[in-house]
Coordinates of C-alpha atoms in Angstrom, one line a residue:
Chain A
X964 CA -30.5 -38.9 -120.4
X965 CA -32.0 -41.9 -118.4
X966 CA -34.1 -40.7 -115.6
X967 CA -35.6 -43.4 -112.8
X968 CA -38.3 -41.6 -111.1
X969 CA -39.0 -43.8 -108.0
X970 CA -43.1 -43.7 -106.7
X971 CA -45.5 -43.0 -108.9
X972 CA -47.9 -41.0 -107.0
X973 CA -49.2 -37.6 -107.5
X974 CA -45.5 -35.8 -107.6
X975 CA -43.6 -38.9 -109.0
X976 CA -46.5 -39.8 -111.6
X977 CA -46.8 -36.3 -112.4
X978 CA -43.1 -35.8 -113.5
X979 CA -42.9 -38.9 -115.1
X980 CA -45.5 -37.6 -117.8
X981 CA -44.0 -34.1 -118.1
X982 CA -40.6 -35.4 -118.8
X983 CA -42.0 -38.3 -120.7
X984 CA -44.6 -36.1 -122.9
X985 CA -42.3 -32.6 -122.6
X986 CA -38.6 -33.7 -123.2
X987 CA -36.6 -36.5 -125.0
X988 CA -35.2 -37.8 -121.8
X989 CA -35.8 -41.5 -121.3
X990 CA -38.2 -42.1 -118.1
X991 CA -38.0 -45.5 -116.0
X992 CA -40.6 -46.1 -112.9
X993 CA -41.0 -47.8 -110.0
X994 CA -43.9 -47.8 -107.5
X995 CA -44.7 -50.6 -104.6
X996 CA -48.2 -51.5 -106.8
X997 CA -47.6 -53.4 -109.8
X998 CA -51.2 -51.9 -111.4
X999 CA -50.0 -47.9 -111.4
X1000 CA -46.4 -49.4 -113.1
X1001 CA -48.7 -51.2 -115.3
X1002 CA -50.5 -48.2 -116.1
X1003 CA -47.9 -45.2 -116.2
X1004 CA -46.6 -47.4 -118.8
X1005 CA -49.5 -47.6 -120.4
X1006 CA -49.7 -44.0 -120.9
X1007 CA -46.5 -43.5 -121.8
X1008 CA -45.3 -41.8 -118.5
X1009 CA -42.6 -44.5 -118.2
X1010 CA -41.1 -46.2 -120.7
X1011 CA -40.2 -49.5 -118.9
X1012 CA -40.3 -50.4 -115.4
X1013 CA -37.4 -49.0 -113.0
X1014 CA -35.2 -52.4 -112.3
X1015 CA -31.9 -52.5 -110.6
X1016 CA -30.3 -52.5 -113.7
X1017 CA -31.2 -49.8 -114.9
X1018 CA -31.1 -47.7 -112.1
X1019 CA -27.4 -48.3 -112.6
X1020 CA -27.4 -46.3 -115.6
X1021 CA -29.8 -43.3 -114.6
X1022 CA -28.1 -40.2 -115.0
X1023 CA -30.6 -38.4 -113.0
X1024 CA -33.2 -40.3 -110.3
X1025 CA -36.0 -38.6 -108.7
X1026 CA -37.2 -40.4 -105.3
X1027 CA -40.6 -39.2 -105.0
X1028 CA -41.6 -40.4 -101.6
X1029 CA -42.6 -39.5 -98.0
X1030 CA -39.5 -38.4 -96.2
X1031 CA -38.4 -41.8 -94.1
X1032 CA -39.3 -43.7 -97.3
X1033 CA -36.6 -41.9 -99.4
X1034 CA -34.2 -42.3 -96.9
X1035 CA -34.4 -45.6 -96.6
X1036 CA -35.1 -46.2 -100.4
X1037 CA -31.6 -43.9 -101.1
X1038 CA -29.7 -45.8 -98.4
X1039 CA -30.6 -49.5 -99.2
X1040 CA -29.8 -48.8 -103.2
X1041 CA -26.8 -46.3 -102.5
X1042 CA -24.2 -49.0 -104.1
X1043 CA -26.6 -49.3 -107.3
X1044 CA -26.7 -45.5 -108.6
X1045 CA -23.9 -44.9 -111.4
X1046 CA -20.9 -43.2 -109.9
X1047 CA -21.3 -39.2 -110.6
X1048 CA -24.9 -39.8 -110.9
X1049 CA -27.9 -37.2 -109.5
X1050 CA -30.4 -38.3 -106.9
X1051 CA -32.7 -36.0 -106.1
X1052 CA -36.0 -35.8 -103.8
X1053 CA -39.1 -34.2 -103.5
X1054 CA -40.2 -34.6 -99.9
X1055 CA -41.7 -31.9 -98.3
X1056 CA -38.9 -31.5 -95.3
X1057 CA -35.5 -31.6 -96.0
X1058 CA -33.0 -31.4 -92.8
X1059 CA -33.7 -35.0 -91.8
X1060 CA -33.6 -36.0 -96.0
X1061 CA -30.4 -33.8 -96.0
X1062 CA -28.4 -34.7 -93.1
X1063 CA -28.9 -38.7 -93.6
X1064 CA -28.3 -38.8 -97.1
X1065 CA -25.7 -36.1 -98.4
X1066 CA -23.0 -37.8 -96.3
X1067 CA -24.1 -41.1 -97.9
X1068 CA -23.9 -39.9 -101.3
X1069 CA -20.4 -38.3 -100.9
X1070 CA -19.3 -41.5 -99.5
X1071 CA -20.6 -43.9 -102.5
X1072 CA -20.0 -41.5 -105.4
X1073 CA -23.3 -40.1 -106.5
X1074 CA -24.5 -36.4 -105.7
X1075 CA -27.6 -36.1 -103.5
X1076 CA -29.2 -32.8 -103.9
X1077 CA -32.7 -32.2 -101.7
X1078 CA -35.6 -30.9 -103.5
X1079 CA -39.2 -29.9 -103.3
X1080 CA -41.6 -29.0 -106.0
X1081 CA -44.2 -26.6 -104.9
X1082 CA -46.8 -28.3 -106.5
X1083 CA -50.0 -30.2 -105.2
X1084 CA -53.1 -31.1 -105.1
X1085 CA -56.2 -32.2 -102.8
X1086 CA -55.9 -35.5 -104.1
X1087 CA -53.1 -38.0 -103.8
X1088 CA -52.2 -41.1 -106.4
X1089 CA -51.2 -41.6 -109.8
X1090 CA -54.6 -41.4 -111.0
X1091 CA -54.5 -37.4 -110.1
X1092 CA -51.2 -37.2 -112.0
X1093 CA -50.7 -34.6 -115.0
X1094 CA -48.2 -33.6 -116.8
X1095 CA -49.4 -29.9 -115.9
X1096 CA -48.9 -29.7 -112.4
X1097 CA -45.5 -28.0 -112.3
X1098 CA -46.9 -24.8 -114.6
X1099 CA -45.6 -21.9 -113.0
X1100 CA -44.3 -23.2 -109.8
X1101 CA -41.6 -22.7 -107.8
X1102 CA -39.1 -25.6 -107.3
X1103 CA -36.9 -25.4 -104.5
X1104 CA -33.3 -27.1 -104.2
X1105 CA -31.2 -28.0 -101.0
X1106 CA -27.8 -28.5 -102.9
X1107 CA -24.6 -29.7 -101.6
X1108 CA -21.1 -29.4 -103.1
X1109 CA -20.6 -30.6 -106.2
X1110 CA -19.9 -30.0 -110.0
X1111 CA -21.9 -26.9 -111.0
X1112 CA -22.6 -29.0 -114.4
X1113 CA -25.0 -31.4 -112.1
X1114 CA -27.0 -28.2 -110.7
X1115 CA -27.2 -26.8 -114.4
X1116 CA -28.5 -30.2 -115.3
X1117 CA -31.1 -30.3 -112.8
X1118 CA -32.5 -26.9 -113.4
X1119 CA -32.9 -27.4 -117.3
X1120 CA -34.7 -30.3 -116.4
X1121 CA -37.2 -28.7 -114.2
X1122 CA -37.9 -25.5 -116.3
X1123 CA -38.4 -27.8 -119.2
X1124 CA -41.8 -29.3 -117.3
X1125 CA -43.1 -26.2 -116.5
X1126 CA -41.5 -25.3 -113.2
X1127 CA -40.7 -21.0 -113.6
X1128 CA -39.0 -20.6 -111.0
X1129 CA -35.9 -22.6 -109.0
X1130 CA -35.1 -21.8 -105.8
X1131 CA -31.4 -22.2 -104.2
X1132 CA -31.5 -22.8 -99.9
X1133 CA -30.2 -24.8 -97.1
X1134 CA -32.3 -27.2 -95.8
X1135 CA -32.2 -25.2 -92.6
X1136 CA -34.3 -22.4 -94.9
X1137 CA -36.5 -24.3 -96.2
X1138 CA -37.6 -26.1 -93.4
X1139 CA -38.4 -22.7 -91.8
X1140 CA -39.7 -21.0 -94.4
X1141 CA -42.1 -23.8 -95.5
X1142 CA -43.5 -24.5 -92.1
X1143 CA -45.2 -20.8 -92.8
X1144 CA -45.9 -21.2 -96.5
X1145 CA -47.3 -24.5 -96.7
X1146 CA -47.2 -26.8 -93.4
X1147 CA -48.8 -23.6 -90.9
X1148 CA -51.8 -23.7 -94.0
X1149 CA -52.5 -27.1 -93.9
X1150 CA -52.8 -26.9 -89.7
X1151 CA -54.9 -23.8 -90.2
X1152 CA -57.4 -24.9 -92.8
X1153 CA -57.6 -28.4 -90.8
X1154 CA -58.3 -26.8 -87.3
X1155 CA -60.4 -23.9 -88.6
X1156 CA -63.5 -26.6 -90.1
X1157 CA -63.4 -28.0 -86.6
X1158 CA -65.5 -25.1 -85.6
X1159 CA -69.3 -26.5 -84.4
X1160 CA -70.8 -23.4 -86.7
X1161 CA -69.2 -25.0 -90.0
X1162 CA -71.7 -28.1 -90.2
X1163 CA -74.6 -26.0 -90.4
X1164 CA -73.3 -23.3 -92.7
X1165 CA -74.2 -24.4 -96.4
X1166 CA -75.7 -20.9 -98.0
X1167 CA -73.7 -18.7 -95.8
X1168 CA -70.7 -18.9 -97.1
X1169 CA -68.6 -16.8 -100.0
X1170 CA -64.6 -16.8 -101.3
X1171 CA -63.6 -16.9 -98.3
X1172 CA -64.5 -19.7 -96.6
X1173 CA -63.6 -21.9 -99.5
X1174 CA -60.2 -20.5 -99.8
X1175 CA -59.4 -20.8 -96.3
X1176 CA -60.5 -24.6 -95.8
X1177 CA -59.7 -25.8 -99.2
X1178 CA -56.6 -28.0 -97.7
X1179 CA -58.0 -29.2 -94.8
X1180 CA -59.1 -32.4 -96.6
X1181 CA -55.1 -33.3 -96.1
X1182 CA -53.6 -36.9 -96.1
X1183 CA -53.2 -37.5 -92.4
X1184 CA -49.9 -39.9 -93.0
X1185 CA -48.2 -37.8 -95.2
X1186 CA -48.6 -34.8 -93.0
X1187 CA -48.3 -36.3 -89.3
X1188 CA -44.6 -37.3 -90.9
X1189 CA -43.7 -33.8 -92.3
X1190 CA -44.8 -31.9 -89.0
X1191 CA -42.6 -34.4 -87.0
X1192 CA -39.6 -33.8 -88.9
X1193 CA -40.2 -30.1 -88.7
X1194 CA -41.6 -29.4 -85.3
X1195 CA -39.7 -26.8 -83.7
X1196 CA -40.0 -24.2 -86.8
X1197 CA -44.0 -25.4 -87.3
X1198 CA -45.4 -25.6 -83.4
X1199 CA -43.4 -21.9 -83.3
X1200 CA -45.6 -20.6 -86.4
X1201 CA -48.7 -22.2 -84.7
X1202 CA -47.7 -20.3 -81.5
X1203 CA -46.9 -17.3 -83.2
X1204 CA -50.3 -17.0 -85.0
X1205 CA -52.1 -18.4 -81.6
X1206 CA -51.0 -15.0 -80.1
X1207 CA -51.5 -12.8 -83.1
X1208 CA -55.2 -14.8 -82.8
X1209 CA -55.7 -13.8 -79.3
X1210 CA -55.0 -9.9 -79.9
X1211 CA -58.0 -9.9 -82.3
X1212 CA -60.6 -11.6 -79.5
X1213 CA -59.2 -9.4 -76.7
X1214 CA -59.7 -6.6 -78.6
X1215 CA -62.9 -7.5 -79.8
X1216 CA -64.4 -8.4 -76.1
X1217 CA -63.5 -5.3 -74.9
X1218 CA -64.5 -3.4 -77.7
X1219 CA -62.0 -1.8 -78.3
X1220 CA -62.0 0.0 -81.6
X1221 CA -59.2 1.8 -81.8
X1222 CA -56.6 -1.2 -81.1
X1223 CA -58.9 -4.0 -83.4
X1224 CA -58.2 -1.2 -86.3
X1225 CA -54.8 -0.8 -85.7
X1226 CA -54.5 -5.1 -85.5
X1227 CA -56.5 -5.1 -89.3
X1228 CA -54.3 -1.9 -90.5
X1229 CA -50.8 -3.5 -89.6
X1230 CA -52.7 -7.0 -91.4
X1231 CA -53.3 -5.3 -94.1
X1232 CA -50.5 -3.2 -94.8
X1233 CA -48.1 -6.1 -94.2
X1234 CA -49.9 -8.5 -97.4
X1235 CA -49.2 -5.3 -99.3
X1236 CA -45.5 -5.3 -98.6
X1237 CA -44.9 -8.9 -99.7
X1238 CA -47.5 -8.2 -102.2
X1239 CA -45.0 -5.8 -103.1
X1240 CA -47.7 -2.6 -103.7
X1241 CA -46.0 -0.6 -100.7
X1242 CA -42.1 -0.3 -100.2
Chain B
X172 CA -90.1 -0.9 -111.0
X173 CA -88.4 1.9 -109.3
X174 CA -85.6 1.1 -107.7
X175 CA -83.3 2.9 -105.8
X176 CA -79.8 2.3 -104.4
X177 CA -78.0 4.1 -101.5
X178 CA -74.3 3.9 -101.3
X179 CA -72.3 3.1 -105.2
X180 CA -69.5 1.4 -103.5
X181 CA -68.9 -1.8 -104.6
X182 CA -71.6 -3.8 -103.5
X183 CA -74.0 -0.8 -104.5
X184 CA -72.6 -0.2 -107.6
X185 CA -72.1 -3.9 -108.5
X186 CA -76.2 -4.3 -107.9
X187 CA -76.8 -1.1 -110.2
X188 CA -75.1 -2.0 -113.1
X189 CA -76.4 -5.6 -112.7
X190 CA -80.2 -4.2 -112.5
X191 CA -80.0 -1.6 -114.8
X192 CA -78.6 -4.2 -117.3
X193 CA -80.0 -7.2 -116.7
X194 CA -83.7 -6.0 -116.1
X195 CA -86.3 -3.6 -116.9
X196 CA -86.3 -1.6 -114.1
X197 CA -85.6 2.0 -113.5
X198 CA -82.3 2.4 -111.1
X199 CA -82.1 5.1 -109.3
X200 CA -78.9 6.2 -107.2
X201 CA -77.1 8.1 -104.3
X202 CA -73.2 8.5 -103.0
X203 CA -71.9 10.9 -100.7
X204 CA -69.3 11.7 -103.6
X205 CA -70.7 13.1 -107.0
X206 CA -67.9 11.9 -109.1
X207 CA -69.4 8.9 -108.6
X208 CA -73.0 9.4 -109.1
X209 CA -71.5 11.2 -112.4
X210 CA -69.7 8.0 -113.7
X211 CA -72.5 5.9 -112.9
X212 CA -75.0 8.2 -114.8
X213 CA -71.9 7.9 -117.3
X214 CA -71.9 4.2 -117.8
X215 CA -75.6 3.8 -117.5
X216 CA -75.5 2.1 -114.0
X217 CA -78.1 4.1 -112.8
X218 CA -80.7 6.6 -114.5
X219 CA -80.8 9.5 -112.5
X220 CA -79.3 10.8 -109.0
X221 CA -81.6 9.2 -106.2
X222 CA -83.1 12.6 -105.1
X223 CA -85.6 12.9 -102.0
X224 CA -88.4 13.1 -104.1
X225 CA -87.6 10.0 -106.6
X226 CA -87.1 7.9 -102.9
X227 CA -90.6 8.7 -102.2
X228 CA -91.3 7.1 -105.8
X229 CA -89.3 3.9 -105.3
X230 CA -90.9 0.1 -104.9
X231 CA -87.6 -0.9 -103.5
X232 CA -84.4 0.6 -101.8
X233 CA -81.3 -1.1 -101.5
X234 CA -79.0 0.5 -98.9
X235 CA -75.7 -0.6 -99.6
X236 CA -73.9 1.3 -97.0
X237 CA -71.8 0.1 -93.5
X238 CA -74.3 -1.2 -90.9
X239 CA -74.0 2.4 -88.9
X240 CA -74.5 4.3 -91.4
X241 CA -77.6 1.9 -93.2
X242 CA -79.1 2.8 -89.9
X243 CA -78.7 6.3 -90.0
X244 CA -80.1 6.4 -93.5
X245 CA -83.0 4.9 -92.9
X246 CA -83.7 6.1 -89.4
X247 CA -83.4 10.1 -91.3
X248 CA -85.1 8.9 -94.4
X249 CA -88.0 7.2 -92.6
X250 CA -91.1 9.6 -93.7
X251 CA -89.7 9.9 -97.1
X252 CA -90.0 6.0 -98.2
X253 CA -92.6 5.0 -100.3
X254 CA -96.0 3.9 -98.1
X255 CA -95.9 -0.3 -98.4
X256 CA -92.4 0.0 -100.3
X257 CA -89.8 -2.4 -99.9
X258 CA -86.2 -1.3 -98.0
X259 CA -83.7 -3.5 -97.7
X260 CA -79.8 -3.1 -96.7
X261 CA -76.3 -5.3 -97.6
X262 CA -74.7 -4.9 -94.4
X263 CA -72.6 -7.6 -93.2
X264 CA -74.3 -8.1 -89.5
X265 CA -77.8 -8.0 -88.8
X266 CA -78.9 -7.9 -85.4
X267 CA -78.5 -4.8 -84.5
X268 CA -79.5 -3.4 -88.2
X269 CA -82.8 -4.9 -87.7
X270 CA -83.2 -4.9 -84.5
X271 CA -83.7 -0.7 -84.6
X272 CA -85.2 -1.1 -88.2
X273 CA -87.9 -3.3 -88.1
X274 CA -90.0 -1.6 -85.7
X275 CA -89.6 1.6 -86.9
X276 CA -89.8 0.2 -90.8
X277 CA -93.6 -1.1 -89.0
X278 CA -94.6 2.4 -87.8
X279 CA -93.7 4.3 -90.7
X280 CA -95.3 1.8 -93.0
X281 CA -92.9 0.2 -95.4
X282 CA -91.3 -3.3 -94.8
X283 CA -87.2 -3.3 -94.1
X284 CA -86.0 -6.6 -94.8
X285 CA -82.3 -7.2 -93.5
X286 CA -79.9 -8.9 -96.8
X287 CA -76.4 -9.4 -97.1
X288 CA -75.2 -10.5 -100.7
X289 CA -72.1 -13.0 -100.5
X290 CA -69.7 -11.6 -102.3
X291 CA -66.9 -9.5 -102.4
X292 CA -63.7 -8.4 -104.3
X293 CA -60.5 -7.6 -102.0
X294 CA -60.7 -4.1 -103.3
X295 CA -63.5 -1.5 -102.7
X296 CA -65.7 1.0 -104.5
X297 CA -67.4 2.0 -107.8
X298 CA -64.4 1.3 -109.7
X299 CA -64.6 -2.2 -109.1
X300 CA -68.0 -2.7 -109.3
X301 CA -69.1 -5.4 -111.8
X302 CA -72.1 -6.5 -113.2
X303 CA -71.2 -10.3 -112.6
X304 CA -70.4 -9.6 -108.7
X305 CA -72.8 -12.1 -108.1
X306 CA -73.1 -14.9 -110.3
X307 CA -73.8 -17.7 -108.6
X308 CA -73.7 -16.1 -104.9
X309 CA -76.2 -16.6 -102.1
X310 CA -78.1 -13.5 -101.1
X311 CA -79.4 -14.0 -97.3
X312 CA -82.7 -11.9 -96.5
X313 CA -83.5 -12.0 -92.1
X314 CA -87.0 -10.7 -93.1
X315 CA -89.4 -9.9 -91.1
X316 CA -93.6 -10.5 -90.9
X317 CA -95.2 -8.7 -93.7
X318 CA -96.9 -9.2 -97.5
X319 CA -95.3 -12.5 -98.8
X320 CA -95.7 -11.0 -102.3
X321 CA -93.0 -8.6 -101.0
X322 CA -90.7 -11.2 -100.3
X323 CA -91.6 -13.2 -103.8
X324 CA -90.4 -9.6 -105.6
X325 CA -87.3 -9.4 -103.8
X326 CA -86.6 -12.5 -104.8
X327 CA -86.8 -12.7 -108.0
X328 CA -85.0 -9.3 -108.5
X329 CA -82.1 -10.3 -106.4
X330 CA -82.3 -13.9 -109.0
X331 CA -82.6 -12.2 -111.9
X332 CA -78.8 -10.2 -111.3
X333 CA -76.8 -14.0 -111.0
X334 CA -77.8 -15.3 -107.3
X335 CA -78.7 -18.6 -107.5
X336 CA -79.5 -19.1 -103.8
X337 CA -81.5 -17.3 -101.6
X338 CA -81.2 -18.2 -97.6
X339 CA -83.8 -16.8 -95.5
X340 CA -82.8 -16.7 -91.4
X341 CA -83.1 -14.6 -88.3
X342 CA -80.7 -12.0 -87.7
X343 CA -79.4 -14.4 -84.6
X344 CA -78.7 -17.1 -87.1
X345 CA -76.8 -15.0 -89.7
X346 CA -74.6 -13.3 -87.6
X347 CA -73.9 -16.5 -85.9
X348 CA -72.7 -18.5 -88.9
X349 CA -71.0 -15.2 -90.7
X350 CA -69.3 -14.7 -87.8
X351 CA -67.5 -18.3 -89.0
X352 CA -67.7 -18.2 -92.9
X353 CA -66.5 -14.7 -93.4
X354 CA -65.5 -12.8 -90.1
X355 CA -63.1 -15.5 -88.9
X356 CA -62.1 -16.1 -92.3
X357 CA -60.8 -12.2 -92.3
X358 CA -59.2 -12.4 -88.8
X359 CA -57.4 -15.7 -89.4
X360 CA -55.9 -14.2 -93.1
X361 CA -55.2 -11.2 -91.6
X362 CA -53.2 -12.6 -88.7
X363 CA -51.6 -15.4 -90.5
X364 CA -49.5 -13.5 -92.5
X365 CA -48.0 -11.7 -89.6
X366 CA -45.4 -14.2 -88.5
X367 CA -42.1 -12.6 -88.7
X368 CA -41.2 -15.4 -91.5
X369 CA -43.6 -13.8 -94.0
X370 CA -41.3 -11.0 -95.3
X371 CA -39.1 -13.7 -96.6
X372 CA -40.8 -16.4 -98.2
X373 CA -41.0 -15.5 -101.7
X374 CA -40.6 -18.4 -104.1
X375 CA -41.4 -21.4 -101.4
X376 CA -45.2 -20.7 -101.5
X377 CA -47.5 -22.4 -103.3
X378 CA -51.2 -22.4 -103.3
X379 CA -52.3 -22.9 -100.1
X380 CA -50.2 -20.1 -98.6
X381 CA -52.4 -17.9 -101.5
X382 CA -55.2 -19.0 -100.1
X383 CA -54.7 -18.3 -96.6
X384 CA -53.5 -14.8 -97.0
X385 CA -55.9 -13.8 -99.9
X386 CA -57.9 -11.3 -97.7
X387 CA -55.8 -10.6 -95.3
X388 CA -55.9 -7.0 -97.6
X389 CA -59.2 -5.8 -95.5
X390 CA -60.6 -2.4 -95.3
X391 CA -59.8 -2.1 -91.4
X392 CA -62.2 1.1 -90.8
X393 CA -65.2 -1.6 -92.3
X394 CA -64.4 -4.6 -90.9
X395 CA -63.9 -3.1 -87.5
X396 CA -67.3 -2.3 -87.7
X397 CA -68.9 -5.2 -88.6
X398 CA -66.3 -6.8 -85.6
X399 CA -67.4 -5.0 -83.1
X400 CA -71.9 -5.1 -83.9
X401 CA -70.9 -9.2 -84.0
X402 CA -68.3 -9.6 -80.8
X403 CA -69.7 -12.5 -78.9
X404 CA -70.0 -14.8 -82.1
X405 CA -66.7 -13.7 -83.5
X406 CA -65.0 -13.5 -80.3
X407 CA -66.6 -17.8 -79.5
X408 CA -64.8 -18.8 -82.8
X409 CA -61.6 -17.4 -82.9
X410 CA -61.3 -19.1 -79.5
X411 CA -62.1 -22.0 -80.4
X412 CA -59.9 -21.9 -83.3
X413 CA -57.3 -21.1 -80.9
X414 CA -58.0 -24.2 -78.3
X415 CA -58.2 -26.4 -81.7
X416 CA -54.9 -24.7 -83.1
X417 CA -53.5 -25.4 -79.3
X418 CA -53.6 -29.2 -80.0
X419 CA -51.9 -29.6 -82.7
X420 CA -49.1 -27.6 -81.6
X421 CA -48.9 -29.9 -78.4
X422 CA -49.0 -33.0 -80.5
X423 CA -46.0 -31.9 -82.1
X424 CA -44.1 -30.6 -79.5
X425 CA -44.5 -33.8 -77.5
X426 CA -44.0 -35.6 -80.8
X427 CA -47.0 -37.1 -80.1
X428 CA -47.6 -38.6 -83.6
X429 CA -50.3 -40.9 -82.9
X430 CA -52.6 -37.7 -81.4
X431 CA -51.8 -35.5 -84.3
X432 CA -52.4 -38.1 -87.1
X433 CA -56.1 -38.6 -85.1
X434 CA -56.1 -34.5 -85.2
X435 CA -55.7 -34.5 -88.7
X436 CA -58.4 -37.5 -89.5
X437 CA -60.8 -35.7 -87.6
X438 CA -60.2 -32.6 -89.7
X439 CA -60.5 -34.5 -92.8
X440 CA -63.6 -36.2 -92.1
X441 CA -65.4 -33.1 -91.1
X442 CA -64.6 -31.5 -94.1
X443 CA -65.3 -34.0 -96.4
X444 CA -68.8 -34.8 -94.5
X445 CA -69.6 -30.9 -95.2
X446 CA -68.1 -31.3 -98.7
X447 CA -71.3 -33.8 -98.8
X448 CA -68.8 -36.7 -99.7
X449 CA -69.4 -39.0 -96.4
X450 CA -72.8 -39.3 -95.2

């Protein structure tokens, strides 16, 4: 197949080498700097730079942007993509992605199907990019109607660069489900170094300080758009663990022993029910 | 040296196989459950059962017990210890251990020098106890006046078993900044993952939904302990993590994108300054 993966950052650059280096599909890129097209070519992530011609013959084309950005990239080349084509994103909220573009698609002959790898890392830019980042990961698809061949497509594609596991929801799910998994984290880990104890910790801290600030060093663009297109389902987790917070300092001022144990027992026993060692 | 330990949970049992194998000295060692002194006889963690009359031989004893119970130890063991010997506990607060062990520590005449190793394993006891437990971990000592050749031999015991940094602070300060590095860590993980979405995430997490939730598996009847001898600290930074959390959640429920992008700098910055990558 011909693939056009559109931005080369840490996602788009990333699955540009995996299907470049992992698969025999053929890989064209595009990115807004001329220097990372320049260089994913020069590492072979991309064969040759994503023009409007060819993105007239991609089969597949994987817009790997911030959520506005796609819209508007989708929308403003929606007469170029090859009728019965696959577009696909990776942004990390998909009602807004969904609801503009799936309409759109079925309009102008392609199939828009909404996607999101479950994939990152602390650092943004092709630069970061490796072929590896997908191992084991979860990627998660918004589908629409349309011919169960495209979907099959789709998911060969992705469990041939390392993804293990492919996910089927509405955007309405995922929005929800990843303002706890991965949005609520981000908040927490950014608020929780605001503390006036954490400048003057160095030595006094173990596991569990690293784990639980290790995304607060967050890209504040990229995140400010995702919480706005997901705000009801994220400012109701943030509420939601604000008054499970507060339970554990009112116990704790009034010393009281017996409901603090029984806050840490339910805590506990809970992570081991997901974790899936009680049933 | 003689050396005996008090409690083969895991910390105690981590620092007696460590000792025992990676010095010269003689380990000695207690548990209120005699399978466990068995096994550690068995897998030559310790030498012999710490019996009354072996403490009164030791140079140094490591009470690796809960804080209520280090001072009960101590406080019934008092005439036993060796004159001019070395005692020294693993308990996670230290106020109110050395607040009643010090001056009783100078009337009996050994030295009790508070310690808490940083380090951990979400699961507890001898059969988890590991040698490597604390490979490049900080071990904080909140000693008090006495010989500094005690404090040299403590040191380079607790740097010959894989700690690579030793802190040394008043009780005030240690509880102060634990109360941020570990307790809030615990109280955050164990009531992040009690938002009714959790029970049906499974495949849209990725790492930083591990991270968070990672020791949210506590042992309740310990932790509520070491809560409740640390309330006003603990209690001062999950409120503040609350008021911070409370902004964010405003910002995007007034869609107030400007506000949270600043929210989210400010996050970054401070983490990256304590990361030691601004100056």
């Amino acid at each position: 197949m011909e693939i056009g993966i559109v931005g080369l950052g840490l996602i788009g650059g990333s699955l540009a080498k995996a299907i470049s280096q992992n698969t025999d599909n053929t890989v064209y890129g595009f990115d807004i700097s001329k220097p990372v097209v320049h260089k994913a070519m020069l590492v072979d992530a991309i064969e040759q730079p994503l023009t409007d011609e060819l993105l007239s013959q991609c089969d597949i084309v994987i817009v790997a942007l911030y959520p506005q950005d796609t819209v508007d990239y989708v929308t403003s080349h929606a007469d170029l993509f090859k009728k019965g084509s696959i577009v696909c994103d990776c942004s990390g909220v998909k009602r807004m992605v969904c609801e503009q573009l799936i309409p759109l698609a079925e309009e102008k002959g392609f199939l828009f199907v909404g996607g999101h790898p479950m994939a990152g890392r602390e650092h943004s830019g092709f630069t970061y990019a490796k072929k590896s980042l997908f191992n084991n990961a979860s990627m998660i698809f918004t589908p629409t109607k349309g011919p169960i061949e495209s979907m099959e497509k789709l998911k060969k594609l992705f469990t041939s660069i390392g993804f293990t596991n492919i996910e089927i929801a509405t955007p309405e799910e995922h929005d929800r489900k990843i303002a706890f998994t991965s949005q609520l984290a981000h908040v927490v880990s950014n608020a929780y170094i605001k503390s006036p104890t954490a400048q003057e910790h160095m030595g006094f801290s173990a596991g569990s300080y690293k784990d639980l600030t290790r995304v607060a060093k967050l890209n504040e663009d990229m995140w400010t758009e995702l919480f706005l297109e997901n705000p009801d389902n994220l400012a109701d987790e943030i509420d939601t663990l604000i008054e499970n917070l507060q339970e554990y300092s009112w116990a704790i001022r009034e010393n009281d022993s017996e409901t603090l144990r029984q806050l840490l027992k339910d805590g506990k026993e809970k992570k081991a029910i997901i974790d899936g060692e009680i049933f």
